[in-house]
Coordinates of C-alpha atoms and ligand atoms in Angstrom, one line a residue:
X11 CA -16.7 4.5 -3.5
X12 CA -16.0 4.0 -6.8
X13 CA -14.0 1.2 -7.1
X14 CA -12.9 0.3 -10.4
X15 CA -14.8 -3.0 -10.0
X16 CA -13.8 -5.7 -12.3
X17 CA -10.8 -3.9 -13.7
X18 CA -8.3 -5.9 -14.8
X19 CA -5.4 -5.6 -12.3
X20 CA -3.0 -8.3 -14.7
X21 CA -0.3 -7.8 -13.0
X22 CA -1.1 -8.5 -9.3
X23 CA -3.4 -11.2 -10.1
X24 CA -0.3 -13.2 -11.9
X25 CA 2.1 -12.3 -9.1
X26 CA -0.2 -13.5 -6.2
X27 CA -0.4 -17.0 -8.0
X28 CA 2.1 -19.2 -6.6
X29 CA 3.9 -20.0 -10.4
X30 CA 3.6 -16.2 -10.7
X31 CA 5.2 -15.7 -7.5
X32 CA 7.9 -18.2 -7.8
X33 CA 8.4 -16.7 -11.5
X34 CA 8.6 -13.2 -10.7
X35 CA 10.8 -13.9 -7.9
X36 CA 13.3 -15.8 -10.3
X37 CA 13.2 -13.1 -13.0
X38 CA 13.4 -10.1 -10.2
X39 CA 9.7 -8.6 -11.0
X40 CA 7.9 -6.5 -8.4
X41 CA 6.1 -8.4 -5.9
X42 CA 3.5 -5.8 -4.6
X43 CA 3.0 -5.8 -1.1
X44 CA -0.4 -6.0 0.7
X45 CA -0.1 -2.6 2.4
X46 CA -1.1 -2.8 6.1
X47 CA -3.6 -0.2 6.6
X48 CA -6.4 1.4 9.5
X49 CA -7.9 -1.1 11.3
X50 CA -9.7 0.8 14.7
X51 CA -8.0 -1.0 17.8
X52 CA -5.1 -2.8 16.1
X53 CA -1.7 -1.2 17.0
X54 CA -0.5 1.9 15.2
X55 CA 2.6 0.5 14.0
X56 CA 3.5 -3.6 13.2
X57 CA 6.2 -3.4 16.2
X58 CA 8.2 -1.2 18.2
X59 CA 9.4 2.2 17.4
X60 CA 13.0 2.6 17.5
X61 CA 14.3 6.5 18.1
X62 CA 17.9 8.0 18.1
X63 CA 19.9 11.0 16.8
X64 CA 20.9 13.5 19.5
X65 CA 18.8 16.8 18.6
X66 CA 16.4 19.2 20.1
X67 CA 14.0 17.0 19.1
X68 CA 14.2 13.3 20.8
X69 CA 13.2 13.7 24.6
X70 CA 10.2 15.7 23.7
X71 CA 9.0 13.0 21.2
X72 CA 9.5 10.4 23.3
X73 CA 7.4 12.2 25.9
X74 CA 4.7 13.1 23.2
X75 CA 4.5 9.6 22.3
X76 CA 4.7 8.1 25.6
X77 CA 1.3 5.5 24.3
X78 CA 4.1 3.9 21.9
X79 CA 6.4 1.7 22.4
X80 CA 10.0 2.3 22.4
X81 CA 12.3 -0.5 21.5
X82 CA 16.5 -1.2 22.3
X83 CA 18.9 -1.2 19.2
X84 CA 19.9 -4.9 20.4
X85 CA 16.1 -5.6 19.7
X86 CA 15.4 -7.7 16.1
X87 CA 12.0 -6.1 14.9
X88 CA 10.9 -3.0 14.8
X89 CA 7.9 -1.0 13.7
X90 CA 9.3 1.7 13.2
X91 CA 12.6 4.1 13.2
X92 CA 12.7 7.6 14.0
X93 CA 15.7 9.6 13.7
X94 CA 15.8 13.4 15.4
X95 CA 18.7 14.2 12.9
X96 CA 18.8 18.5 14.0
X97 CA 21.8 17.7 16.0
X98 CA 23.4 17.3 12.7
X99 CA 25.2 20.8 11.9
X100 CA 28.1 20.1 9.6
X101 CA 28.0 17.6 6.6
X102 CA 30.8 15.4 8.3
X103 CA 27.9 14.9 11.2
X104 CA 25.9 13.3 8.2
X105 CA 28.0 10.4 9.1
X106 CA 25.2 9.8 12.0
X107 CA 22.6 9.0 9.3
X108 CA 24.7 5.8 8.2
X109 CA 25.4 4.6 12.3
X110 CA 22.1 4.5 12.9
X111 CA 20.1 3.2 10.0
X112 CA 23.0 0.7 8.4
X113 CA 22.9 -1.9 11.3
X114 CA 19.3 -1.1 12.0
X115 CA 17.2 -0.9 8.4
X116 CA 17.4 -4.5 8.0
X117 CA 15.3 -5.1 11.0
X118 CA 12.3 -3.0 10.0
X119 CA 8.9 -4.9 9.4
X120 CA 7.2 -4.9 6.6
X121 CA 5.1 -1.8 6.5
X122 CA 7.2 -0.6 9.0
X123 CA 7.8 3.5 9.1
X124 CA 10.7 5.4 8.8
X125 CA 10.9 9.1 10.2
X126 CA 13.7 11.5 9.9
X127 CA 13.2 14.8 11.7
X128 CA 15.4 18.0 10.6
X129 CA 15.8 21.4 11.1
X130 CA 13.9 23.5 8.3
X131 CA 17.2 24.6 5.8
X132 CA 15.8 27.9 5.4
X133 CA 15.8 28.5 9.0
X134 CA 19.5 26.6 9.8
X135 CA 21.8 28.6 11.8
X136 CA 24.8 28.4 9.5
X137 CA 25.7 27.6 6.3
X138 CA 27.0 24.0 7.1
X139 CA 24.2 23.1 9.0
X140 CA 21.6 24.3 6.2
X141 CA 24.1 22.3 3.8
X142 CA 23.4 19.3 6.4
X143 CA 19.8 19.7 6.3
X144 CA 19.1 19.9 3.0
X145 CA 21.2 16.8 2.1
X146 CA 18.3 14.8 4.4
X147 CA 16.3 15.3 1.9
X148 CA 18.5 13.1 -1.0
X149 CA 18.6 10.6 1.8
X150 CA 15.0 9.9 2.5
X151 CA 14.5 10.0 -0.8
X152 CA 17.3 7.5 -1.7
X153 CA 16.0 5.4 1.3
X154 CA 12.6 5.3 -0.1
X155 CA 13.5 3.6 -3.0
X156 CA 15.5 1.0 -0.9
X157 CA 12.9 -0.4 1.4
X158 CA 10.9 -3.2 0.6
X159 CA 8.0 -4.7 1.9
X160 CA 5.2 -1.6 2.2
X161 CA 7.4 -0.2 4.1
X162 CA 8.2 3.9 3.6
X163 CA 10.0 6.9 4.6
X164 CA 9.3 10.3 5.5
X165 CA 11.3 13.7 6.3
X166 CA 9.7 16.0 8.6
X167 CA 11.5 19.6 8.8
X168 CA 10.4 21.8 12.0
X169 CA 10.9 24.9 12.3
X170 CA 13.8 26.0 14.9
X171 CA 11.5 28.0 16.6
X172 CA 8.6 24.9 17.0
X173 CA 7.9 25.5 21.0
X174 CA 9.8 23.4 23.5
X175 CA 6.5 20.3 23.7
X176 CA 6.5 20.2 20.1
X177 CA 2.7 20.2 20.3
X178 CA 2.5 21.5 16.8
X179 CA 4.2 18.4 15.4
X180 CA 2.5 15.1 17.5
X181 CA -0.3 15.1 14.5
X182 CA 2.2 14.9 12.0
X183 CA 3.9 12.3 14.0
X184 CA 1.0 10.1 15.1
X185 CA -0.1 10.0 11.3
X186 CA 3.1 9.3 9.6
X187 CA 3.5 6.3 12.3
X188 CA 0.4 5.1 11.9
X189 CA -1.1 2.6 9.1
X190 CA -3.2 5.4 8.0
X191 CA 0.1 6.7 5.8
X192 CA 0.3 3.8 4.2
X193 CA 0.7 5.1 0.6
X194 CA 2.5 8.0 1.3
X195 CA 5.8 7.8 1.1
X196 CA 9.2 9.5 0.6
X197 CA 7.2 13.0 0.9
X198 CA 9.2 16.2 3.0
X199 CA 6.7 17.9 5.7
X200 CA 7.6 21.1 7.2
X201 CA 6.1 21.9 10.2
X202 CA 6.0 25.6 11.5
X203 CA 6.6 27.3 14.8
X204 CA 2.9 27.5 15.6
X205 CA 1.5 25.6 19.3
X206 CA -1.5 23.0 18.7
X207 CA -3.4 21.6 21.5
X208 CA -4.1 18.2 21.0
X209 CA -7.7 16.6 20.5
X210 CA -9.2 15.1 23.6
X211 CA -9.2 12.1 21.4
X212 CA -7.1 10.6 19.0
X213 CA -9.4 8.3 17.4
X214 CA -12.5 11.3 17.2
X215 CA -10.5 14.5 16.5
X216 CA -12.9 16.2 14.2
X217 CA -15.7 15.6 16.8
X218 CA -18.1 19.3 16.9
X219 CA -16.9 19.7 13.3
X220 CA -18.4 20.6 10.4
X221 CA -16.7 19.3 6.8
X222 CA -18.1 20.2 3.5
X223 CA -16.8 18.0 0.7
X224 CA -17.3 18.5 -3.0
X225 CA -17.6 15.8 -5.6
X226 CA -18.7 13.6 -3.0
X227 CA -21.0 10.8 -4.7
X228 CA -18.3 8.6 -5.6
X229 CA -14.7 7.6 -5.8
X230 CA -12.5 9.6 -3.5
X231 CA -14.4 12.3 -2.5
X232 CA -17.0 9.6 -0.9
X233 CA -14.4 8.1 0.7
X234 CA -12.9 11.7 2.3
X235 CA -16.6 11.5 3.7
X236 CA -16.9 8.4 5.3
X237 CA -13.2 9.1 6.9
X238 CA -13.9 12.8 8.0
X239 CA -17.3 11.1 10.0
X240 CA -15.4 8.4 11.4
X241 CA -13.6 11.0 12.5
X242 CA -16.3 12.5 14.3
X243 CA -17.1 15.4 12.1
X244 CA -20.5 16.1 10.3
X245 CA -20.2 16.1 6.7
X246 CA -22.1 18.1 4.3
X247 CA -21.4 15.9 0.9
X248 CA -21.8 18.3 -2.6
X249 CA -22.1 16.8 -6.3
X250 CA -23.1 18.0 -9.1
X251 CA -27.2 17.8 -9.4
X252 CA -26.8 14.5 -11.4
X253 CA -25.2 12.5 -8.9
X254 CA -28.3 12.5 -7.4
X255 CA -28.5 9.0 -6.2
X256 CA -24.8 8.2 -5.6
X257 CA -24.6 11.9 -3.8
X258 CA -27.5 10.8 -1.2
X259 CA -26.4 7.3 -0.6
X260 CA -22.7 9.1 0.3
X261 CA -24.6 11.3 2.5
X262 CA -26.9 8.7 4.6
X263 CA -23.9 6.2 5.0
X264 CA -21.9 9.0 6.9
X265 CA -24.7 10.5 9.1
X266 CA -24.6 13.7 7.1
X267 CA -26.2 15.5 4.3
X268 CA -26.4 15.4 0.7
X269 CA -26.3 19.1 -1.1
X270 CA -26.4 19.4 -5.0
X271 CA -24.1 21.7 -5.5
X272 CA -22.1 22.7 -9.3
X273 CA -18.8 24.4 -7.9
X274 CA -18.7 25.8 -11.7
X275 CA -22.4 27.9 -11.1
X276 CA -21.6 31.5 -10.9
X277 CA -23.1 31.5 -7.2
X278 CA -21.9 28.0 -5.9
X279 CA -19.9 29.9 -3.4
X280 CA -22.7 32.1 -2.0
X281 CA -25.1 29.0 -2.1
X282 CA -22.8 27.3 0.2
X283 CA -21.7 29.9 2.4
X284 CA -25.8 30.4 2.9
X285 CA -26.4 27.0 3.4
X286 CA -23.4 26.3 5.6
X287 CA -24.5 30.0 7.5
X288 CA -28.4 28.7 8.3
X289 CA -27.8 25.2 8.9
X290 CA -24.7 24.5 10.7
X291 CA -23.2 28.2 11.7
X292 CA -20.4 27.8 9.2
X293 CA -18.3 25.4 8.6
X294 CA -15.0 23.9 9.8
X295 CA -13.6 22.7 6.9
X296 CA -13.6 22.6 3.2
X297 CA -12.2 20.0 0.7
X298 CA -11.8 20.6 -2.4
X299 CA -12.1 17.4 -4.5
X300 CA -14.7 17.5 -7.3
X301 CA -11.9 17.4 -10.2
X302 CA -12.7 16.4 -14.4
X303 CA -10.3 15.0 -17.1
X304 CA -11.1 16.1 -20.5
X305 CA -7.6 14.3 -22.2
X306 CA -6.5 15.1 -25.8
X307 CA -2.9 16.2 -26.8
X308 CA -2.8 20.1 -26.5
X309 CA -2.9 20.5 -30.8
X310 CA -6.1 18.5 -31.1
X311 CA -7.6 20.4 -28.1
X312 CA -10.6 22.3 -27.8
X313 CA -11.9 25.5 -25.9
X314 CA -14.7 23.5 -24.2
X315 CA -12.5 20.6 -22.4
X316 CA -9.8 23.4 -21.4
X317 CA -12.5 24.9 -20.2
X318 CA -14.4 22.6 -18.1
X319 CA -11.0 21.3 -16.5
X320 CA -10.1 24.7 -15.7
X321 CA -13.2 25.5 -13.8
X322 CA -14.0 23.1 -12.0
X323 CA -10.3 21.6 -10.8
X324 CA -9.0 25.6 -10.2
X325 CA -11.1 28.5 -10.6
X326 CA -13.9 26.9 -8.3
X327 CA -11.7 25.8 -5.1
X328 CA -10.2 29.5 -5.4
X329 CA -13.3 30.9 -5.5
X330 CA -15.3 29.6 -3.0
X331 CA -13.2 29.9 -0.6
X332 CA -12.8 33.4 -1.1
X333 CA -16.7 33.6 -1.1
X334 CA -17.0 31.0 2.3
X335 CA -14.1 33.4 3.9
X336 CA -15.8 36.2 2.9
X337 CA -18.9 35.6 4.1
X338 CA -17.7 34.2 7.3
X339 CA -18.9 30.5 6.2
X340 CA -15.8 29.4 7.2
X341 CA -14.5 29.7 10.5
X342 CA -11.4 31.0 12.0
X343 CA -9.5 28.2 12.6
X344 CA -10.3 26.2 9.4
X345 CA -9.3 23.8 7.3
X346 CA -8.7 24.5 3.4
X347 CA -7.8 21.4 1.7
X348 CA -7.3 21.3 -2.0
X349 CA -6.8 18.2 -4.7
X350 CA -3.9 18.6 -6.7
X351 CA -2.2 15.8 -8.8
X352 CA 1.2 14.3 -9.6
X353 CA 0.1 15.1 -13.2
X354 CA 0.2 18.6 -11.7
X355 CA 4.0 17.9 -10.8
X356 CA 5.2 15.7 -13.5
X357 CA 3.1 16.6 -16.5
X358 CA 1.2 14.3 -18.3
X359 CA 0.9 13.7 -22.3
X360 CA -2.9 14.9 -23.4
X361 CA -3.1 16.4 -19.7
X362 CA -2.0 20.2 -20.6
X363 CA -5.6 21.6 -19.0
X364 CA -4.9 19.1 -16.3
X365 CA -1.9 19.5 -15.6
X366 CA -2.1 23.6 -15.6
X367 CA -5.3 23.4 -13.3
X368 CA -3.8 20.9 -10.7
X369 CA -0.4 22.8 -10.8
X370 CA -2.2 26.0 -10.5
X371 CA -4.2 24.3 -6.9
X372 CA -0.3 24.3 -6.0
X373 CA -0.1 27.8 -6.3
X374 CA -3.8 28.2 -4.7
X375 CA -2.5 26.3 -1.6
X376 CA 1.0 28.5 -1.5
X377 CA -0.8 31.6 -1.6
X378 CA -3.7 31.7 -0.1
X379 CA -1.9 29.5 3.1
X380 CA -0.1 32.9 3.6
X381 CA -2.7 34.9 2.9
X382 CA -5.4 33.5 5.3
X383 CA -2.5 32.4 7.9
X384 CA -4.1 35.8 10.3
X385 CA -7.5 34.2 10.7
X386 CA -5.3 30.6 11.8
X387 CA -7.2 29.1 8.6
X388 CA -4.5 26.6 7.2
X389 CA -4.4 25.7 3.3
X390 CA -3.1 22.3 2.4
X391 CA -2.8 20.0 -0.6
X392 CA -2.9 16.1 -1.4
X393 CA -1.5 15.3 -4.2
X394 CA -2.7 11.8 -5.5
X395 CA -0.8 9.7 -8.0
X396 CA -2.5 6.8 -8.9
X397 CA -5.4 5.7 -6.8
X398 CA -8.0 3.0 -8.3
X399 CA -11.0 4.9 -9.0
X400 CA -13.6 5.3 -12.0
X401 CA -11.2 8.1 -13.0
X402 CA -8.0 5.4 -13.6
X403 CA -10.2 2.8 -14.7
X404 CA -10.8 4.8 -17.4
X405 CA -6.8 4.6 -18.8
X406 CA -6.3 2.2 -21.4
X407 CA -4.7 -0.9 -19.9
X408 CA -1.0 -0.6 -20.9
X409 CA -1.0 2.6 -19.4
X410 CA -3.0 1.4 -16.3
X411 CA -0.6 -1.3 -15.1
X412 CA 2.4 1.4 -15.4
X413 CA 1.0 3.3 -13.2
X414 CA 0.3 1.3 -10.6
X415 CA 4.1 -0.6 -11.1
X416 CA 6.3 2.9 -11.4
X417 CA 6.6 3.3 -7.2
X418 CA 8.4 2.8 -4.7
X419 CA 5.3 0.2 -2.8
X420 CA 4.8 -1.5 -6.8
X421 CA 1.1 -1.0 -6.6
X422 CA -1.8 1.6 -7.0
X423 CA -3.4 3.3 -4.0
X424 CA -6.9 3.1 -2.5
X425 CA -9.0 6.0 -2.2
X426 CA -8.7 5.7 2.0
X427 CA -5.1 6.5 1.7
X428 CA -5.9 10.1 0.2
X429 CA -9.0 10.2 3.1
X430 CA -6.6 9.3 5.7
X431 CA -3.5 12.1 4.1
X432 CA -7.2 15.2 4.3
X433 CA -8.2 14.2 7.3
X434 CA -4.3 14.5 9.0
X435 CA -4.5 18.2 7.0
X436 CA -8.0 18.5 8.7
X437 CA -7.1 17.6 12.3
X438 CA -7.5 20.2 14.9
X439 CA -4.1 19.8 15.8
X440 CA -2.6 20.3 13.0
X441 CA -2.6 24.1 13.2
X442 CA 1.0 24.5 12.3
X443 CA 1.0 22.3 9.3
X444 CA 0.1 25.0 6.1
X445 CA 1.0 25.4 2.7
X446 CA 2.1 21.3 2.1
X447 CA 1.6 19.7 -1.0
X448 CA 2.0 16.2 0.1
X449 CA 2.1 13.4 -2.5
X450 CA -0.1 10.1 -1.7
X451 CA 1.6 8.2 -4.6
X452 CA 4.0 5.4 -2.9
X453 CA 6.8 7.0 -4.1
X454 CA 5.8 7.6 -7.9
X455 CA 8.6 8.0 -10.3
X456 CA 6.6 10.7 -11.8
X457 CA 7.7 14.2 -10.8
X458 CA 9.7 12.7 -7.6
Ligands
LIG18 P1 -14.3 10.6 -9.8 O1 -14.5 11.0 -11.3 O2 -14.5 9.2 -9.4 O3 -15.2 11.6 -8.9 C1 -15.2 13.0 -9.0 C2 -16.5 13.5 -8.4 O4 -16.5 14.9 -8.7 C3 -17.8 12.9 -9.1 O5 -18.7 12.5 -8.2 C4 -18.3 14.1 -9.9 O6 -19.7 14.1 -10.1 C5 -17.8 15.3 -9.1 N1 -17.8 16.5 -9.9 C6 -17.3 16.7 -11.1 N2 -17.6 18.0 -11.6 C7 -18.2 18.6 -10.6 C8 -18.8 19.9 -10.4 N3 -18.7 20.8 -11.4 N4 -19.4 20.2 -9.2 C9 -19.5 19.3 -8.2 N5 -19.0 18.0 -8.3 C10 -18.4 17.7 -9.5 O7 -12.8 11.1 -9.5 P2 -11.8 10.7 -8.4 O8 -10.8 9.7 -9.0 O9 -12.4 10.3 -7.2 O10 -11.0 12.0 -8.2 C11 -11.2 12.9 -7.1 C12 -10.2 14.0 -7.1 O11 -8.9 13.5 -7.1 C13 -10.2 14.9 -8.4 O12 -9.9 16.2 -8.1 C14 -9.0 14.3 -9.2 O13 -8.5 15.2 -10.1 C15 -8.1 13.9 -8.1 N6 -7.1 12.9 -8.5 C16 -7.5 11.6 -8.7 C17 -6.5 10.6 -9.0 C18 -6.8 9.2 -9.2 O14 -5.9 8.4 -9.4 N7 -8.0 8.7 -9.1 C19 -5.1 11.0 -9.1 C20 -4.8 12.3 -8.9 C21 -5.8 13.3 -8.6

């Protein structure tokens, strides 16, 4: 992983020194949160989960998630809450919203989870109670920006016509109350009708899978590697021929195999499909993550870096899965996931070719999730916001500590926190899940 070792995090190292502490306190400064993250056989969530709201949704969550533990209103600490608000119909019924979390937000523990469940607004039954669901949205977001302590909040829409056991939704539900979500935060899910059978287990759910990811050798793409394995699937890691080194060390710490591999070549998709075809049947699932910057405001631009960023960040993820569809490299069933960027949402000064190529994986993911929804293949994207890697070392320092302060959780992300996001997308049972673009940014101020 490429860590940006050494680099100069100012801020934090100030705040975490007790006179910068005591300072920032005084002066009301951000004082980042160490995030509580993975850690295989410590509890999902730092206490129990608290769950109200009178909808469709609450008895069959609470069977779904009968290894959790439920906790009383009267009780003082809880991990997490969880609010089924699709009995809400009218906007006077928003009132619910404020009865449960007022008395109850207070009590949450630091990186504690918040989960409010709706009713897809598109799909409401009337006009009030899509009115009602789509004002959940200003909520959670509003909400987000209240909590302290690490701690965030998600809105999950399902569809009205998710089957009765909610199967399609537990994935969804056992990552966003999880520490695996730990820098994703004030993001809207929807979650279609479609059934899911769940993994026989939860800590190996990609187990008999094969995961191809590109731009592998370092940063976050090794990362998405080492997670996907843990996982239980086998990973084929791609770089670019140069990565050589980096791209075989990727490959041996996960138990998989290293393949050079330019997404720009004119025949990168047939080379894979090929490969993928004669050593391992096809593959499972494709990530999309070799990505370039080539910054420079658009009027001092030149042909070559709009170029490069275009190929490589869009015109290669469309067309090799076209090529692995095709070619039946990747299976029915599969996994699509793409790379985008909050640069992609927000715009970003010198980013136009940037900007253009991850708001164009947006449209990638859109599309093709419809157009390969026959063959079950689902199509999803992450969209990072900043995440310490060699790619945000790189920002001049200024600009570096901005990013990291302008969220919600007052800190950059690690590389596992976009791993953790593809490998929810890449789950088994997350068959219903398709055509998401979901932020892993801590609440970014960019683009939100
Ligand atoms: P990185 O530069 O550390 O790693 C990118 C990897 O992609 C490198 O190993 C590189 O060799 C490989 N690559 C580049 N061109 C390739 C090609 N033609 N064929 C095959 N591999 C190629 O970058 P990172 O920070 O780990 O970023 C990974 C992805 O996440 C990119 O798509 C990037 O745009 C996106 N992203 C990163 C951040 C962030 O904060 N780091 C934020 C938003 C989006």
């Amino acid at each position: 992983m490429a860590e940006a070792k050494g680099a100069p995090k100012l801020y934090a190292q100030l705040i975490s020194s007790a006179p910068g502490a005591f300072l920032a306190k005084q002066f009301g400064l951000p004082q980042p949160e160490k995030l509580r993250r993975y850690q295989p056989g410590e509890p999902p969530l730092p206490g129990p989960v608290l769950l109200g709201g009178n909808g469709r949704l609450v008895e069959p969550i609470r069977n779904l998630l009968s290894d959790y533990t439920f906790a009383e209103p009267s009780d003082t600490k809880f991990g997490a809450l969880v609010f089924d608000a699709t009995g809400i119909t009218d906007p006077a019924g928003l009132e619910q919203l404020f009865t449960f979390f007022q008395p109850t937000l207070r009590n949450l523990a630091p990186s504690g989870r918040v989960v409010v469940l709706g009713t897809t607004p598109e799909e409401a039954g009337s006009v009030d109670e899509r009115i009602a669901q789509r004002a959940l949205e200003g909520f959670t977001r509003s909400v987000g920006k209240e909590l302290r302590r690490g701690a965030t909040v998600q809105l999950v829409y399902v569809s009205p016509k998710a089957a009765t056991g909610l199967t399609g939704v537990e994935s969804t539900l056992r990552f966003l109350l999880s520490a695996k979500s730990a820098f994703v935060d004030a993001q809207v899910i929807r979650i279609g009708e479609g059934d899911a059978t769940a993994p026989e287990s939860w800590d190996r759910p990609l187990a008999g899978k094969v995961a191809v990811v590109t731009g592998a050798a370092r940063g976050i793409g090794a990362t998405i590697a080492e997670v996907l394995a843990r996982d239980g699937a086998t990973v084929v890691a791609a770089d670019v021929p140069a990565a050589g080194d980096a791209l075989t060390q990727t490959a041996n710490k996960v138990g998989g195999t290293a393949f050079a591999l330019d997404v720009t070549a004119p025949d990168a998709g047939e080379k894979l499909a090929a490969h993928l075809l004669e050593r391992h049947g096809g593959a499972d699932i494709i990530v999309h993550n070799a990505g370039i910057t080539r910054d420079k405001l658009l009027v001092n631009m030149d042909a070559a870096r709009w170029n490069s960023v275009m190929g490589v960040n869009l015109i290669a993820p469309r067309k090799i899965t076209d090529v692995l569809v095709e070619k039946g490299a990747l299976k029915e069933g599969g996994r699509v996931i793409d790379v985008s960027s909050i640069a992609g949402i927000a715009g970003n000064r010198g980013q136009t070719n940037y900007g253009a190529s991850k708001a164009g994986v947006i449209g990638l993911v859109q599309a093709t999730s419809e157009a390969l929804a026959d063959k079950k293949i689902t199509v999803n994207a992450v969209a990072p916001g900043f995440i310490e890697t060699a790619m945000t070392a790189a920002i001049p320092v200024a600009t570096r500590e901005a990013g990291r302060l302008m969220s919600s959780l007052q800190q950059g992300g690690e590389t596992v926190d976009v791993a953790e996001t593809v490998a929810w997308f890449a789950n088994p049972a997350s068959s219903a899940v398709t055509g998401q673009v979901v932020r892993v940014c801590g609440q970014s101020m960019l683009g939100a």
